Short mmCIF file of C-alpha atoms in Angstrom, two decimals:
data_model
loop_
_atom_site.label_atom_id
_atom_site.label_comp_id
_atom_site.label_asym_id
_atom_site.label_seq_id
_atom_site.Cartn_x
_atom_site.Cartn_y
_atom_site.Cartn_z
CA MET A 20 -111.64 24.63 77.23
CA LYS A 21 -110.45 28.20 77.00
CA GLY A 22 -107.31 27.39 78.96
CA LEU A 23 -106.66 24.44 76.72
CA SER A 24 -107.01 26.66 73.64
CA ILE A 25 -104.57 29.25 75.05
CA CYS A 26 -102.09 26.54 75.92
CA HIS A 27 -102.29 25.10 72.37
CA SER A 28 -101.74 28.50 70.80
CA SER A 29 -98.72 29.12 73.00
CA THR A 30 -97.18 25.76 72.09
CA ALA A 31 -97.71 26.35 68.37
CA SER A 32 -96.24 29.84 68.51
CA SER A 33 -93.20 28.67 70.47
CA SER A 34 -92.52 25.69 68.15
CA LEU A 35 -92.56 27.79 64.97
CA PRO A 36 -89.19 29.56 65.61
CA GLY A 37 -87.65 26.20 66.52
CA PHE A 38 -88.81 24.69 63.24
CA ILE A 39 -87.41 27.66 61.31
CA ILE A 40 -84.05 27.33 63.10
CA PHE A 41 -83.99 23.58 62.38
CA PHE A 42 -84.84 24.16 58.70
CA ILE A 43 -82.14 26.82 58.27
CA THR A 44 -79.57 24.65 60.07
CA PHE A 45 -80.47 21.68 57.88
CA CYS A 46 -80.15 23.76 54.69
CA VAL A 47 -76.83 25.25 55.79
CA HIS A 48 -75.55 21.77 56.61
CA LYS A 49 -76.62 20.58 53.17
CA LEU A 50 -74.88 23.53 51.52
CA GLU A 51 -71.71 22.89 53.51
CA SER A 52 -71.79 19.19 52.58
CA ALA A 53 -72.26 19.80 48.86
CA ARG A 54 -68.54 20.25 48.29
CA PHE A 55 -67.97 18.34 45.09
CA THR A 56 -69.30 17.11 41.77
CA VAL A 57 -68.58 13.67 40.37
CA ILE A 58 -67.36 13.87 36.77
CA GLY A 59 -66.96 11.11 34.21
CA PRO A 60 -66.29 11.15 30.45
CA ASP A 61 -69.05 12.65 28.30
CA HIS A 62 -68.58 10.04 25.59
CA PRO A 63 -68.54 6.21 25.61
CA VAL A 64 -65.33 4.50 26.73
CA THR A 65 -64.29 1.72 24.35
CA ALA A 66 -62.47 -1.44 25.44
CA ILE A 67 -60.99 -4.38 23.56
CA VAL A 68 -62.01 -7.90 24.62
CA GLY A 69 -59.25 -9.55 26.64
CA GLU A 70 -57.44 -6.28 27.42
CA ASP A 71 -57.59 -4.06 30.50
CA ILE A 72 -59.55 -0.79 30.72
CA VAL A 73 -59.76 2.15 33.10
CA LEU A 74 -63.14 3.84 33.65
CA PRO A 75 -62.32 7.49 34.44
CA CYS A 76 -64.07 9.28 37.31
CA HIS A 77 -62.96 12.18 39.53
CA LEU A 78 -64.18 14.79 41.95
CA PHE A 79 -64.36 18.48 41.20
CA PRO A 80 -62.87 20.45 42.77
CA ARG A 81 -59.92 18.21 43.64
CA MET A 82 -60.07 16.82 47.16
CA SER A 83 -59.23 13.64 49.00
CA ALA A 84 -61.74 10.78 48.66
CA GLU A 85 -59.78 8.52 51.00
CA ASN A 86 -62.45 8.60 53.73
CA MET A 87 -65.47 8.64 51.42
CA GLU A 88 -67.57 5.78 50.09
CA VAL A 89 -66.88 5.03 46.41
CA ARG A 90 -69.35 2.64 44.82
CA TRP A 91 -69.23 1.51 41.21
CA PHE A 92 -72.43 -0.27 40.18
CA ARG A 93 -74.43 -1.21 37.08
CA SER A 94 -78.16 -0.65 36.62
CA GLU A 95 -79.07 -1.09 40.30
CA PHE A 96 -77.42 0.31 43.42
CA THR A 97 -76.97 -3.22 44.77
CA SER A 98 -75.38 -4.51 41.53
CA VAL A 99 -71.93 -3.75 42.91
CA VAL A 100 -68.99 -3.82 40.54
CA HIS A 101 -66.58 -2.47 43.17
CA LEU A 102 -67.07 -0.97 46.64
CA TYR A 103 -64.63 1.12 48.67
CA GLN A 104 -65.71 1.94 52.26
CA HIS A 105 -64.01 2.99 55.49
CA GLY A 106 -60.66 3.33 53.75
CA LYS A 107 -60.58 -0.17 52.22
CA ASP A 108 -62.08 -2.32 49.46
CA GLU A 109 -65.15 -4.39 50.38
CA TYR A 110 -65.89 -7.48 48.29
CA GLY A 111 -68.86 -8.97 50.13
CA GLN A 112 -71.46 -7.35 47.87
CA GLN A 113 -69.50 -7.62 44.62
CA MET A 114 -71.15 -9.38 41.67
CA PRO A 115 -69.46 -12.75 41.03
CA GLU A 116 -68.60 -11.92 37.41
CA TYR A 117 -66.29 -9.12 38.61
CA HIS A 118 -64.50 -11.17 41.28
CA GLU A 119 -60.71 -10.51 41.15
CA ARG A 120 -61.16 -8.38 38.02
CA THR A 121 -61.58 -4.87 39.45
CA GLU A 122 -59.36 -2.37 41.24
CA LEU A 123 -60.00 1.13 42.51
CA LEU A 124 -56.92 3.05 41.39
CA LYS A 125 -55.88 4.65 44.65
CA ALA A 126 -52.72 6.39 43.41
CA GLY A 127 -54.75 9.54 42.79
CA ILE A 128 -57.42 9.17 45.48
CA MET A 129 -55.86 12.00 47.54
CA VAL A 130 -56.71 14.41 44.71
CA GLY A 131 -60.16 12.96 43.94
CA ASN A 132 -59.32 10.35 41.30
CA VAL A 133 -61.66 7.39 41.86
CA ALA A 134 -61.18 5.62 38.55
CA LEU A 135 -61.94 1.92 38.26
CA GLY A 136 -59.70 -0.58 36.51
CA ILE A 137 -61.19 -3.73 34.95
CA VAL A 138 -58.90 -6.50 33.73
CA ASN A 139 -59.56 -9.03 30.97
CA VAL A 140 -62.59 -7.23 29.53
CA ARG A 141 -65.51 -9.42 28.43
CA PRO A 142 -68.45 -8.71 26.11
CA SER A 143 -70.75 -8.96 29.15
CA ASP A 144 -68.98 -5.94 30.68
CA GLU A 145 -70.59 -3.68 28.10
CA GLY A 146 -73.19 -1.18 29.29
CA GLN A 147 -73.72 1.65 31.78
CA TYR A 148 -71.66 2.16 34.92
CA HIS A 149 -72.44 4.48 37.84
CA CYS A 150 -69.59 6.15 39.72
CA PHE A 151 -71.20 6.98 43.10
CA VAL A 152 -69.33 8.91 45.81
CA GLN A 153 -70.74 9.68 49.27
CA ASP A 154 -69.30 11.89 52.01
CA GLY A 155 -71.46 11.85 55.15
CA ILE A 156 -75.04 12.51 54.07
CA PHE A 157 -74.02 14.13 50.78
CA ASN A 158 -73.56 12.09 47.61
CA GLU A 159 -73.12 12.59 43.90
CA GLU A 160 -72.72 10.25 40.96
CA ALA A 161 -71.72 10.18 37.30
CA VAL A 162 -72.95 7.74 34.66
CA LEU A 163 -70.71 6.54 31.86
CA GLU A 164 -71.03 4.07 29.00
CA LEU A 165 -68.60 1.23 28.27
CA LYS A 166 -68.56 -0.22 24.77
CA VAL A 167 -66.72 -3.46 24.10
CA GLU A 168 -65.38 -4.64 20.79
CA ALA A 169 -63.24 -7.42 19.36
CA SER A 170 -61.78 -7.68 15.86
CA GLY A 171 -61.70 -11.31 14.90
CA SER A 172 -60.54 -13.13 11.79
CA ALA A 173 -60.63 -11.62 8.33
CA PRO A 174 -63.26 -13.02 5.95
CA GLN A 175 -62.27 -16.54 4.89
CA ILE A 176 -63.66 -17.51 1.48
CA SER A 177 -64.19 -21.12 0.44
CA VAL A 178 -65.99 -23.11 -2.23
CA GLU A 179 -68.48 -25.57 -0.81
CA GLY A 180 -70.00 -27.20 -3.86
CA TYR A 181 -72.34 -26.96 -6.79
CA GLN A 182 -75.88 -25.80 -6.09
CA ASP A 183 -78.93 -24.64 -8.09
CA GLY A 184 -77.02 -24.42 -11.36
CA GLY A 185 -74.20 -22.33 -9.84
CA ILE A 186 -71.27 -22.42 -7.45
CA ARG A 187 -71.85 -21.98 -3.71
CA ILE A 188 -69.26 -19.58 -2.22
CA VAL A 189 -69.00 -19.17 1.57
CA CYS A 190 -67.63 -16.21 3.54
CA GLN A 191 -66.82 -17.18 7.13
CA LEU A 192 -65.47 -15.23 10.10
CA ALA A 193 -65.12 -15.68 13.87
CA GLY A 194 -64.12 -13.83 17.05
CA TRP A 195 -66.02 -10.55 16.47
CA TYR A 196 -67.94 -8.33 18.89
CA PRO A 197 -70.39 -6.70 18.67
CA GLU A 198 -72.18 -8.69 16.00
CA PRO A 199 -70.76 -7.50 12.65
CA GLU A 200 -72.59 -7.32 9.36
CA VAL A 201 -71.32 -9.44 6.45
CA LEU A 202 -71.73 -7.68 3.11
CA TRP A 203 -71.62 -9.13 -0.40
CA ARG A 204 -71.08 -6.70 -3.31
CA ASP A 205 -70.88 -7.10 -7.08
CA ARG A 206 -68.38 -5.51 -9.46
CA ARG A 207 -70.27 -2.20 -9.34
CA GLY A 208 -70.31 -2.13 -5.55
CA GLN A 209 -74.01 -2.94 -5.34
CA LEU A 210 -75.11 -4.98 -2.33
CA LEU A 211 -76.18 -8.59 -2.93
CA SER A 212 -78.41 -10.70 -0.72
CA PRO A 213 -76.85 -13.89 0.67
CA SER A 214 -78.58 -17.17 0.04
CA THR A 215 -77.99 -18.35 3.63
CA GLU A 216 -76.47 -16.90 6.78
CA THR A 217 -75.93 -18.49 10.19
CA LYS A 218 -74.78 -16.76 13.38
CA SER A 219 -73.61 -18.10 16.73
CA GLN A 220 -71.63 -17.03 19.82
CA ASP A 221 -68.73 -18.91 21.35
CA GLY A 222 -68.05 -19.42 25.06
CA ARG A 223 -66.61 -15.89 25.41
CA GLY A 224 -69.63 -14.28 23.76
CA LEU A 225 -67.84 -13.56 20.46
CA PHE A 226 -69.73 -13.90 17.20
CA GLU A 227 -69.16 -16.45 14.45
CA ILE A 228 -70.90 -15.87 11.09
CA LYS A 229 -71.13 -18.03 7.98
CA SER A 230 -72.67 -16.38 4.92
CA SER A 231 -73.04 -17.98 1.50
CA ILE A 232 -74.02 -16.86 -1.97
CA ILE A 233 -74.65 -18.71 -5.24
CA ILE A 234 -72.65 -17.64 -8.31
CA THR A 235 -74.33 -18.45 -11.62
CA GLU A 236 -72.94 -18.21 -15.12
CA ASN A 237 -72.72 -14.64 -16.52
CA SER A 238 -73.96 -13.08 -13.28
CA ASN A 239 -72.28 -11.77 -10.12
CA GLN A 240 -68.99 -13.42 -11.04
CA ASN A 241 -66.87 -10.58 -9.62
CA LEU A 242 -67.65 -10.54 -5.90
CA ALA A 243 -66.38 -8.96 -2.69
CA CYS A 244 -67.06 -10.05 0.89
CA SER A 245 -66.48 -7.46 3.65
CA ILE A 246 -67.40 -6.75 7.28
CA ARG A 247 -69.14 -3.68 8.62
CA ASN A 248 -68.46 -2.64 12.23
CA ALA A 249 -71.72 -2.39 14.17
CA TYR A 250 -70.57 0.64 16.21
CA PHE A 251 -68.84 2.82 13.67
CA SER A 252 -70.41 1.68 10.36
CA LEU A 253 -66.91 1.17 8.96
CA GLU A 254 -66.17 -1.58 6.47
CA GLU A 255 -63.05 -3.71 6.69
CA GLU A 256 -61.00 -4.16 3.50
CA PRO A 257 -63.01 -6.62 1.36
CA SER A 258 -61.86 -9.98 0.05
CA THR A 259 -62.48 -9.90 -3.71
CA PHE A 260 -62.39 -12.63 -6.35
CA TYR A 261 -63.55 -13.32 -9.90
CA ILE A 262 -64.73 -16.50 -11.60
CA SER A 263 -64.82 -16.63 -15.39
CA ASP A 264 -67.39 -18.39 -17.58
CA PHE A 265 -64.81 -21.09 -18.24
CA PHE A 266 -65.57 -22.56 -14.79
CA PHE A 267 -69.24 -23.15 -15.61
CA PRO A 268 -69.20 -26.25 -17.88
CA ARG A 269 -72.44 -28.06 -18.59
CA MET A 270 -70.93 -31.37 -17.48
CA SER A 271 -70.08 -32.61 -13.99
CA PRO A 272 -69.77 -29.80 -11.40
CA TRP A 273 -66.81 -31.30 -9.55
CA PRO A 274 -64.11 -30.14 -12.01
CA VAL A 275 -65.59 -26.70 -11.61
CA VAL A 276 -65.30 -26.86 -7.82
CA TRP A 277 -61.70 -28.04 -8.02
CA SER A 278 -60.80 -25.33 -10.52
CA VAL A 279 -62.33 -22.56 -8.44
CA THR A 280 -60.58 -23.88 -5.33
CA LEU A 281 -57.27 -23.83 -7.23
CA VAL A 282 -57.82 -20.23 -8.36
CA ILE A 283 -58.66 -19.05 -4.83
CA SER A 284 -55.62 -20.90 -3.46
CA LEU A 285 -53.35 -19.20 -6.01
CA VAL A 286 -54.83 -15.81 -5.11
CA PHE A 287 -54.23 -16.52 -1.42
CA VAL A 288 -50.58 -17.52 -2.05
CA SER A 289 -49.99 -14.42 -4.16
CA LEU A 290 -51.50 -12.19 -1.49
CA THR A 291 -49.34 -13.80 1.21
CA LEU A 292 -46.16 -13.24 -0.84
CA PHE A 293 -47.17 -9.64 -1.44
CA LEU A 294 -47.73 -9.01 2.29
CA LEU A 295 -44.36 -10.56 3.15
CA LYS A 296 -42.67 -8.36 0.57
CA LEU A 297 -44.50 -5.31 1.94
CA ARG A 298 -43.43 -6.19 5.49
CA GLY A 299 -39.82 -6.51 4.35
CA LYS A 300 -40.04 -3.10 2.73
CA HIS A 301 -41.49 -1.69 5.96
CA LEU A 302 -38.60 -3.14 7.99
CA ASN A 303 -36.10 -1.69 5.53
CA THR A 304 -37.78 1.69 5.91
CA ILE A 305 -37.41 1.43 9.69
CA LYS A 306 -33.72 0.57 9.36
CA TRP A 307 -33.31 3.52 7.00
CA ARG A 308 -34.95 5.81 9.53
CA ARG A 309 -32.66 4.59 12.27
CA SER A 310 -29.58 5.08 10.09
CA LEU A 311 -30.55 8.70 9.49
CA SER A 312 -31.20 9.44 13.16
CA ASP A 313 -28.50 10.44 15.60
CA VAL A 314 -29.20 9.14 19.10
CA ALA A 315 -29.39 12.14 21.43
CA ASN A 316 -28.47 12.03 25.11
CA VAL A 317 -31.26 14.15 26.55
CA THR A 318 -31.50 15.38 30.15
CA LEU A 319 -34.11 17.66 31.71
CA ASP A 320 -33.46 21.28 32.67
CA PRO A 321 -34.49 21.88 36.33
CA ASP A 322 -34.55 25.66 35.77
CA THR A 323 -37.56 25.22 33.44
CA ALA A 324 -39.54 22.68 35.53
CA HIS A 325 -42.94 23.71 36.92
CA PRO A 326 -42.91 23.81 40.77
CA TYR A 327 -45.28 20.80 40.93
CA LEU A 328 -42.85 18.59 38.98
CA VAL A 329 -40.20 16.46 40.65
CA LEU A 330 -37.08 15.63 38.63
CA SER A 331 -34.80 12.71 39.40
CA GLU A 332 -31.16 13.22 40.20
CA GLY A 333 -29.43 13.47 36.86
CA GLY A 334 -32.54 14.82 35.13
CA LYS A 335 -33.58 11.58 33.42
CA SER A 336 -37.15 11.29 34.76
CA VAL A 337 -40.01 13.50 35.91
CA ARG A 338 -43.19 12.94 37.91
CA TRP A 339 -46.03 15.08 39.28
CA GLY A 340 -45.55 15.90 42.97
CA ASP A 341 -48.18 16.22 45.67
CA ILE A 342 -47.10 19.69 46.75
CA GLU A 343 -45.74 22.77 45.05
CA GLU A 344 -41.99 23.06 45.50
CA ASP A 345 -40.57 26.36 46.78
CA LEU A 346 -38.52 27.24 43.69
CA PRO A 347 -37.23 30.53 42.32
CA GLY A 348 -39.65 32.16 39.89
CA ASN A 349 -36.99 32.67 37.21
CA PRO A 350 -38.04 33.69 33.67
CA GLU A 351 -37.23 30.24 32.25
CA ARG A 352 -39.63 28.36 34.53
CA PHE A 353 -43.14 27.26 33.49
CA ASP A 354 -45.67 28.54 36.03
CA TYR A 355 -49.07 27.39 34.67
CA TRP A 356 -48.81 24.07 32.82
CA GLU A 357 -46.80 21.31 34.55
CA CYS A 358 -44.08 20.82 31.92
CA VAL A 359 -40.29 20.90 31.56
CA LEU A 360 -37.75 21.38 28.76
CA GLY A 361 -34.67 19.36 27.95
CA CYS A 362 -31.22 20.88 28.40
CA GLY A 363 -29.48 22.46 25.44
CA GLY A 364 -31.43 21.84 22.29
CA PHE A 365 -30.83 21.36 18.56
CA THR A 366 -30.49 23.71 15.60
CA ALA A 367 -29.35 21.35 12.81
CA GLY A 368 -29.18 17.68 11.90
CA ARG A 369 -31.29 14.67 12.87
CA HIS A 370 -31.76 13.66 16.51
CA CYS A 371 -33.64 10.82 18.16
CA TRP A 372 -34.47 9.89 21.77
CA GLU A 373 -36.94 7.63 23.56
CA VAL A 374 -39.30 8.28 26.48
CA GLU A 375 -40.73 5.54 28.70
CA VAL A 376 -44.22 6.14 30.11
CA GLY A 377 -45.41 4.89 33.49
CA GLY A 378 -48.95 5.18 34.83
CA GLU A 379 -52.28 6.01 33.20
CA GLY A 380 -52.70 9.75 33.86
CA TYR A 381 -52.30 12.91 31.77
CA TRP A 382 -48.96 13.21 29.96
CA ALA A 383 -47.43 14.50 26.74
CA VAL A 384 -44.12 14.03 24.91
CA GLY A 385 -42.58 16.17 22.17
CA VAL A 386 -40.46 19.20 21.36
CA ALA A 387 -40.77 22.94 21.86
CA ARG A 388 -39.01 25.96 20.40
CA GLU A 389 -36.54 27.82 22.60
CA SER A 390 -38.81 30.88 22.69
CA VAL A 391 -41.92 28.98 23.87
CA GLY A 392 -43.96 30.92 26.43
CA ARG A 393 -43.24 29.97 30.03
CA LYS A 394 -45.70 32.13 31.96
CA GLY A 395 -49.47 31.84 32.07
CA ASP A 396 -51.81 29.68 29.99
CA ILE A 397 -49.85 28.78 26.84
CA SER A 398 -51.22 26.93 23.83
CA ARG A 399 -49.86 23.37 23.82
CA SER A 400 -49.87 23.20 20.00
CA PRO A 401 -47.67 24.27 17.08
CA GLU A 402 -49.27 27.72 17.33
CA GLY A 403 -47.86 27.95 20.85
CA GLY A 404 -44.47 26.55 19.86
CA ILE A 405 -45.05 22.91 20.96
CA TRP A 406 -45.18 19.78 18.76
CA ALA A 407 -46.24 16.76 20.83
CA VAL A 408 -48.45 13.71 21.30
CA GLY A 409 -50.08 12.76 24.59
CA TRP A 410 -52.58 10.66 26.52
CA ASP A 411 -55.74 12.21 27.95
CA TRP A 412 -56.65 9.87 30.82
CA TRP A 413 -60.06 11.40 31.56
CA GLU A 414 -61.19 11.12 27.95
CA GLY A 415 -59.39 7.82 27.28
CA GLN A 416 -57.80 9.31 24.13
CA PHE A 417 -54.34 9.22 22.58
CA ARG A 418 -53.91 12.32 20.46
CA ALA A 419 -51.58 14.70 18.66
CA LEU A 420 -51.55 18.17 20.19
CA THR A 421 -52.55 20.01 17.03
CA SER A 422 -55.13 22.82 17.01
CA PRO A 423 -57.73 21.37 17.29
CA VAL A 424 -56.32 18.11 18.63
CA THR A 425 -56.02 15.10 16.29
CA LEU A 426 -57.35 11.84 17.77
CA LEU A 427 -54.99 8.94 17.05
CA PRO A 428 -56.43 5.48 16.22
CA ARG A 429 -55.09 3.70 19.30
CA ARG A 430 -57.02 2.19 22.20
CA ARG A 431 -54.02 2.35 24.51
CA ALA A 432 -51.04 4.67 24.57
CA PRO A 433 -47.56 3.24 23.81
CA SER A 434 -45.36 2.46 26.81
CA ARG A 435 -42.26 3.75 25.02
CA ILE A 436 -42.18 6.52 22.40
CA ARG A 437 -39.33 7.45 20.05
CA VAL A 438 -39.12 11.14 19.15
CA CYS A 439 -37.29 11.85 15.85
CA LEU A 440 -36.44 15.50 15.14
CA ASP A 441 -35.14 16.56 11.73
CA CYS A 442 -34.07 20.17 12.12
CA ASP A 443 -32.99 20.53 8.47
CA ARG A 444 -36.45 19.56 7.19
CA GLY A 445 -38.37 21.18 10.07
CA GLN A 446 -40.12 17.91 10.85
CA VAL A 447 -40.78 15.80 13.97
CA THR A 448 -41.97 12.17 13.92
CA PHE A 449 -43.25 9.97 16.76
CA ILE A 450 -42.80 6.18 16.61
CA ASP A 451 -43.97 3.38 18.92
CA ALA A 452 -40.61 2.02 20.09
CA GLY A 453 -42.29 -1.29 20.96
CA ASP A 454 -43.48 -2.37 17.50
CA GLU A 455 -41.81 0.34 15.36
CA ALA A 456 -45.23 1.50 14.13
CA PRO A 457 -45.50 5.20 13.14
CA ILE A 458 -47.68 7.25 15.50
CA PHE A 459 -47.82 10.76 14.04
CA THR A 460 -45.68 13.14 11.96
CA PHE A 461 -45.78 16.91 11.96
CA PRO A 462 -45.03 17.59 8.26
CA PRO A 463 -41.81 19.11 6.84
CA GLY A 464 -41.54 22.84 7.40
CA SER A 465 -43.87 22.86 10.40
CA VAL A 466 -41.03 23.17 12.97
CA PRO A 467 -39.33 26.60 12.68
CA GLY A 468 -35.61 27.11 12.08
CA GLU A 469 -34.67 28.08 15.63
CA ARG A 470 -33.29 26.13 18.56
CA ILE A 471 -35.62 23.22 19.39
CA ARG A 472 -35.63 21.51 22.80
CA PRO A 473 -37.19 18.28 24.10
CA TRP A 474 -40.44 18.91 26.01
CA LEU A 475 -42.33 16.76 28.54
CA GLY A 476 -45.60 17.37 30.39
CA VAL A 477 -47.10 15.47 33.35
CA TRP A 478 -50.48 16.33 34.92
CA ASP A 479 -51.31 13.45 37.25
CA THR A 480 -49.87 12.01 40.46
CA ASP A 481 -49.70 8.39 39.26
CA THR A 482 -47.73 9.15 36.09
CA TRP A 483 -44.02 9.49 35.34
CA LEU A 484 -41.89 9.91 32.22
CA ARG A 485 -38.31 8.65 31.89
CA LEU A 486 -35.73 9.42 29.22
CA CYS A 487 -34.25 6.11 28.10
CA PRO A 488 -30.56 5.53 27.31
#
């Protein structure tokens, strides 16, 4: 028994150092494996029903995820939205509702971009998504929220008959998501309770609502019907109408119904004519803008381009390169932010040029003063000598580069932007060249009276900017 006890003690004492070595090795291996963090947006990403959306996700620090496992899933690990393993996409575990609707955007996978694209967004796509990345035994994940919305028809008002000593007015709408709130208000803006309200969803999951209210003589005759957005608590422009006492005779109700219908029809026709006139005025304003603008032939100055930027022959386009070019560190060259100036510049007159955008990454378009800082971390704002708009891919935001930035009310960035510089007024305006809609204007006097040059910035491998003829 004594020998057995000695033997046991010896075994225990000899195994202790081995366990310590194993524990230290395991911890070191874990520390060596923990090389990255998975980062997603810290706010909900919003998508429009029927459009495409990109769910941002990337590794920090930047590194290749080409040989890692990238798994996008919903509430459970096995609820696979998209799976990338062994250098290719795997669809065997994918949920049926995402079949042929997802794509891992591999253009930036070499620098840790593992964003997921979803086409033809549906209301059922709304909710939480997990961006899970695994390298060997180490894994990290980020959780982000997708909100889906659809703006359907404006409130349609109709008269549906005579009821309970009054006139039954109906406000109807369709094609909305999430479920909106229909609001009735009187002439003082006070909320009124509807007499009936029915709700339903169509085959795509969009809401249809029919709300009615009874108008009685000398009460609630000036009404407005509007819609409140469920996410943002914003009301759409209301549809307003008024019915006078004249339409409440004591006789048969049917003349009343016909009279009210006639009044609403006349209001609708008048509103349509007004909108057409307003649209014509808008088109005339656009033509006037174009007549005042001189089309500028802009090319990019290679002596100012950051070493990570690659310019095309002729200086008409720029993209972000994979490696830093071996270029002279001349005083004109940007060395911190990946941006480039146009050749020459402007000191007087009106000048206009267009920039085509390709890809979904970071980019910005605008103008900069000749004396803008080129070295170190410069402020990309008017305070730093830059007036621009740009797309922040990680945040899913289109914004003006003011200080602080101004978020622009667009779900997607334009594919072609017109830059209009008025040197005499010190003003720069950005216009969507696709639908001629104004994007943003830096007010008169904000651009100084010195030489102003076109300015472009690109901060992602799958993005390029091209100066159009």
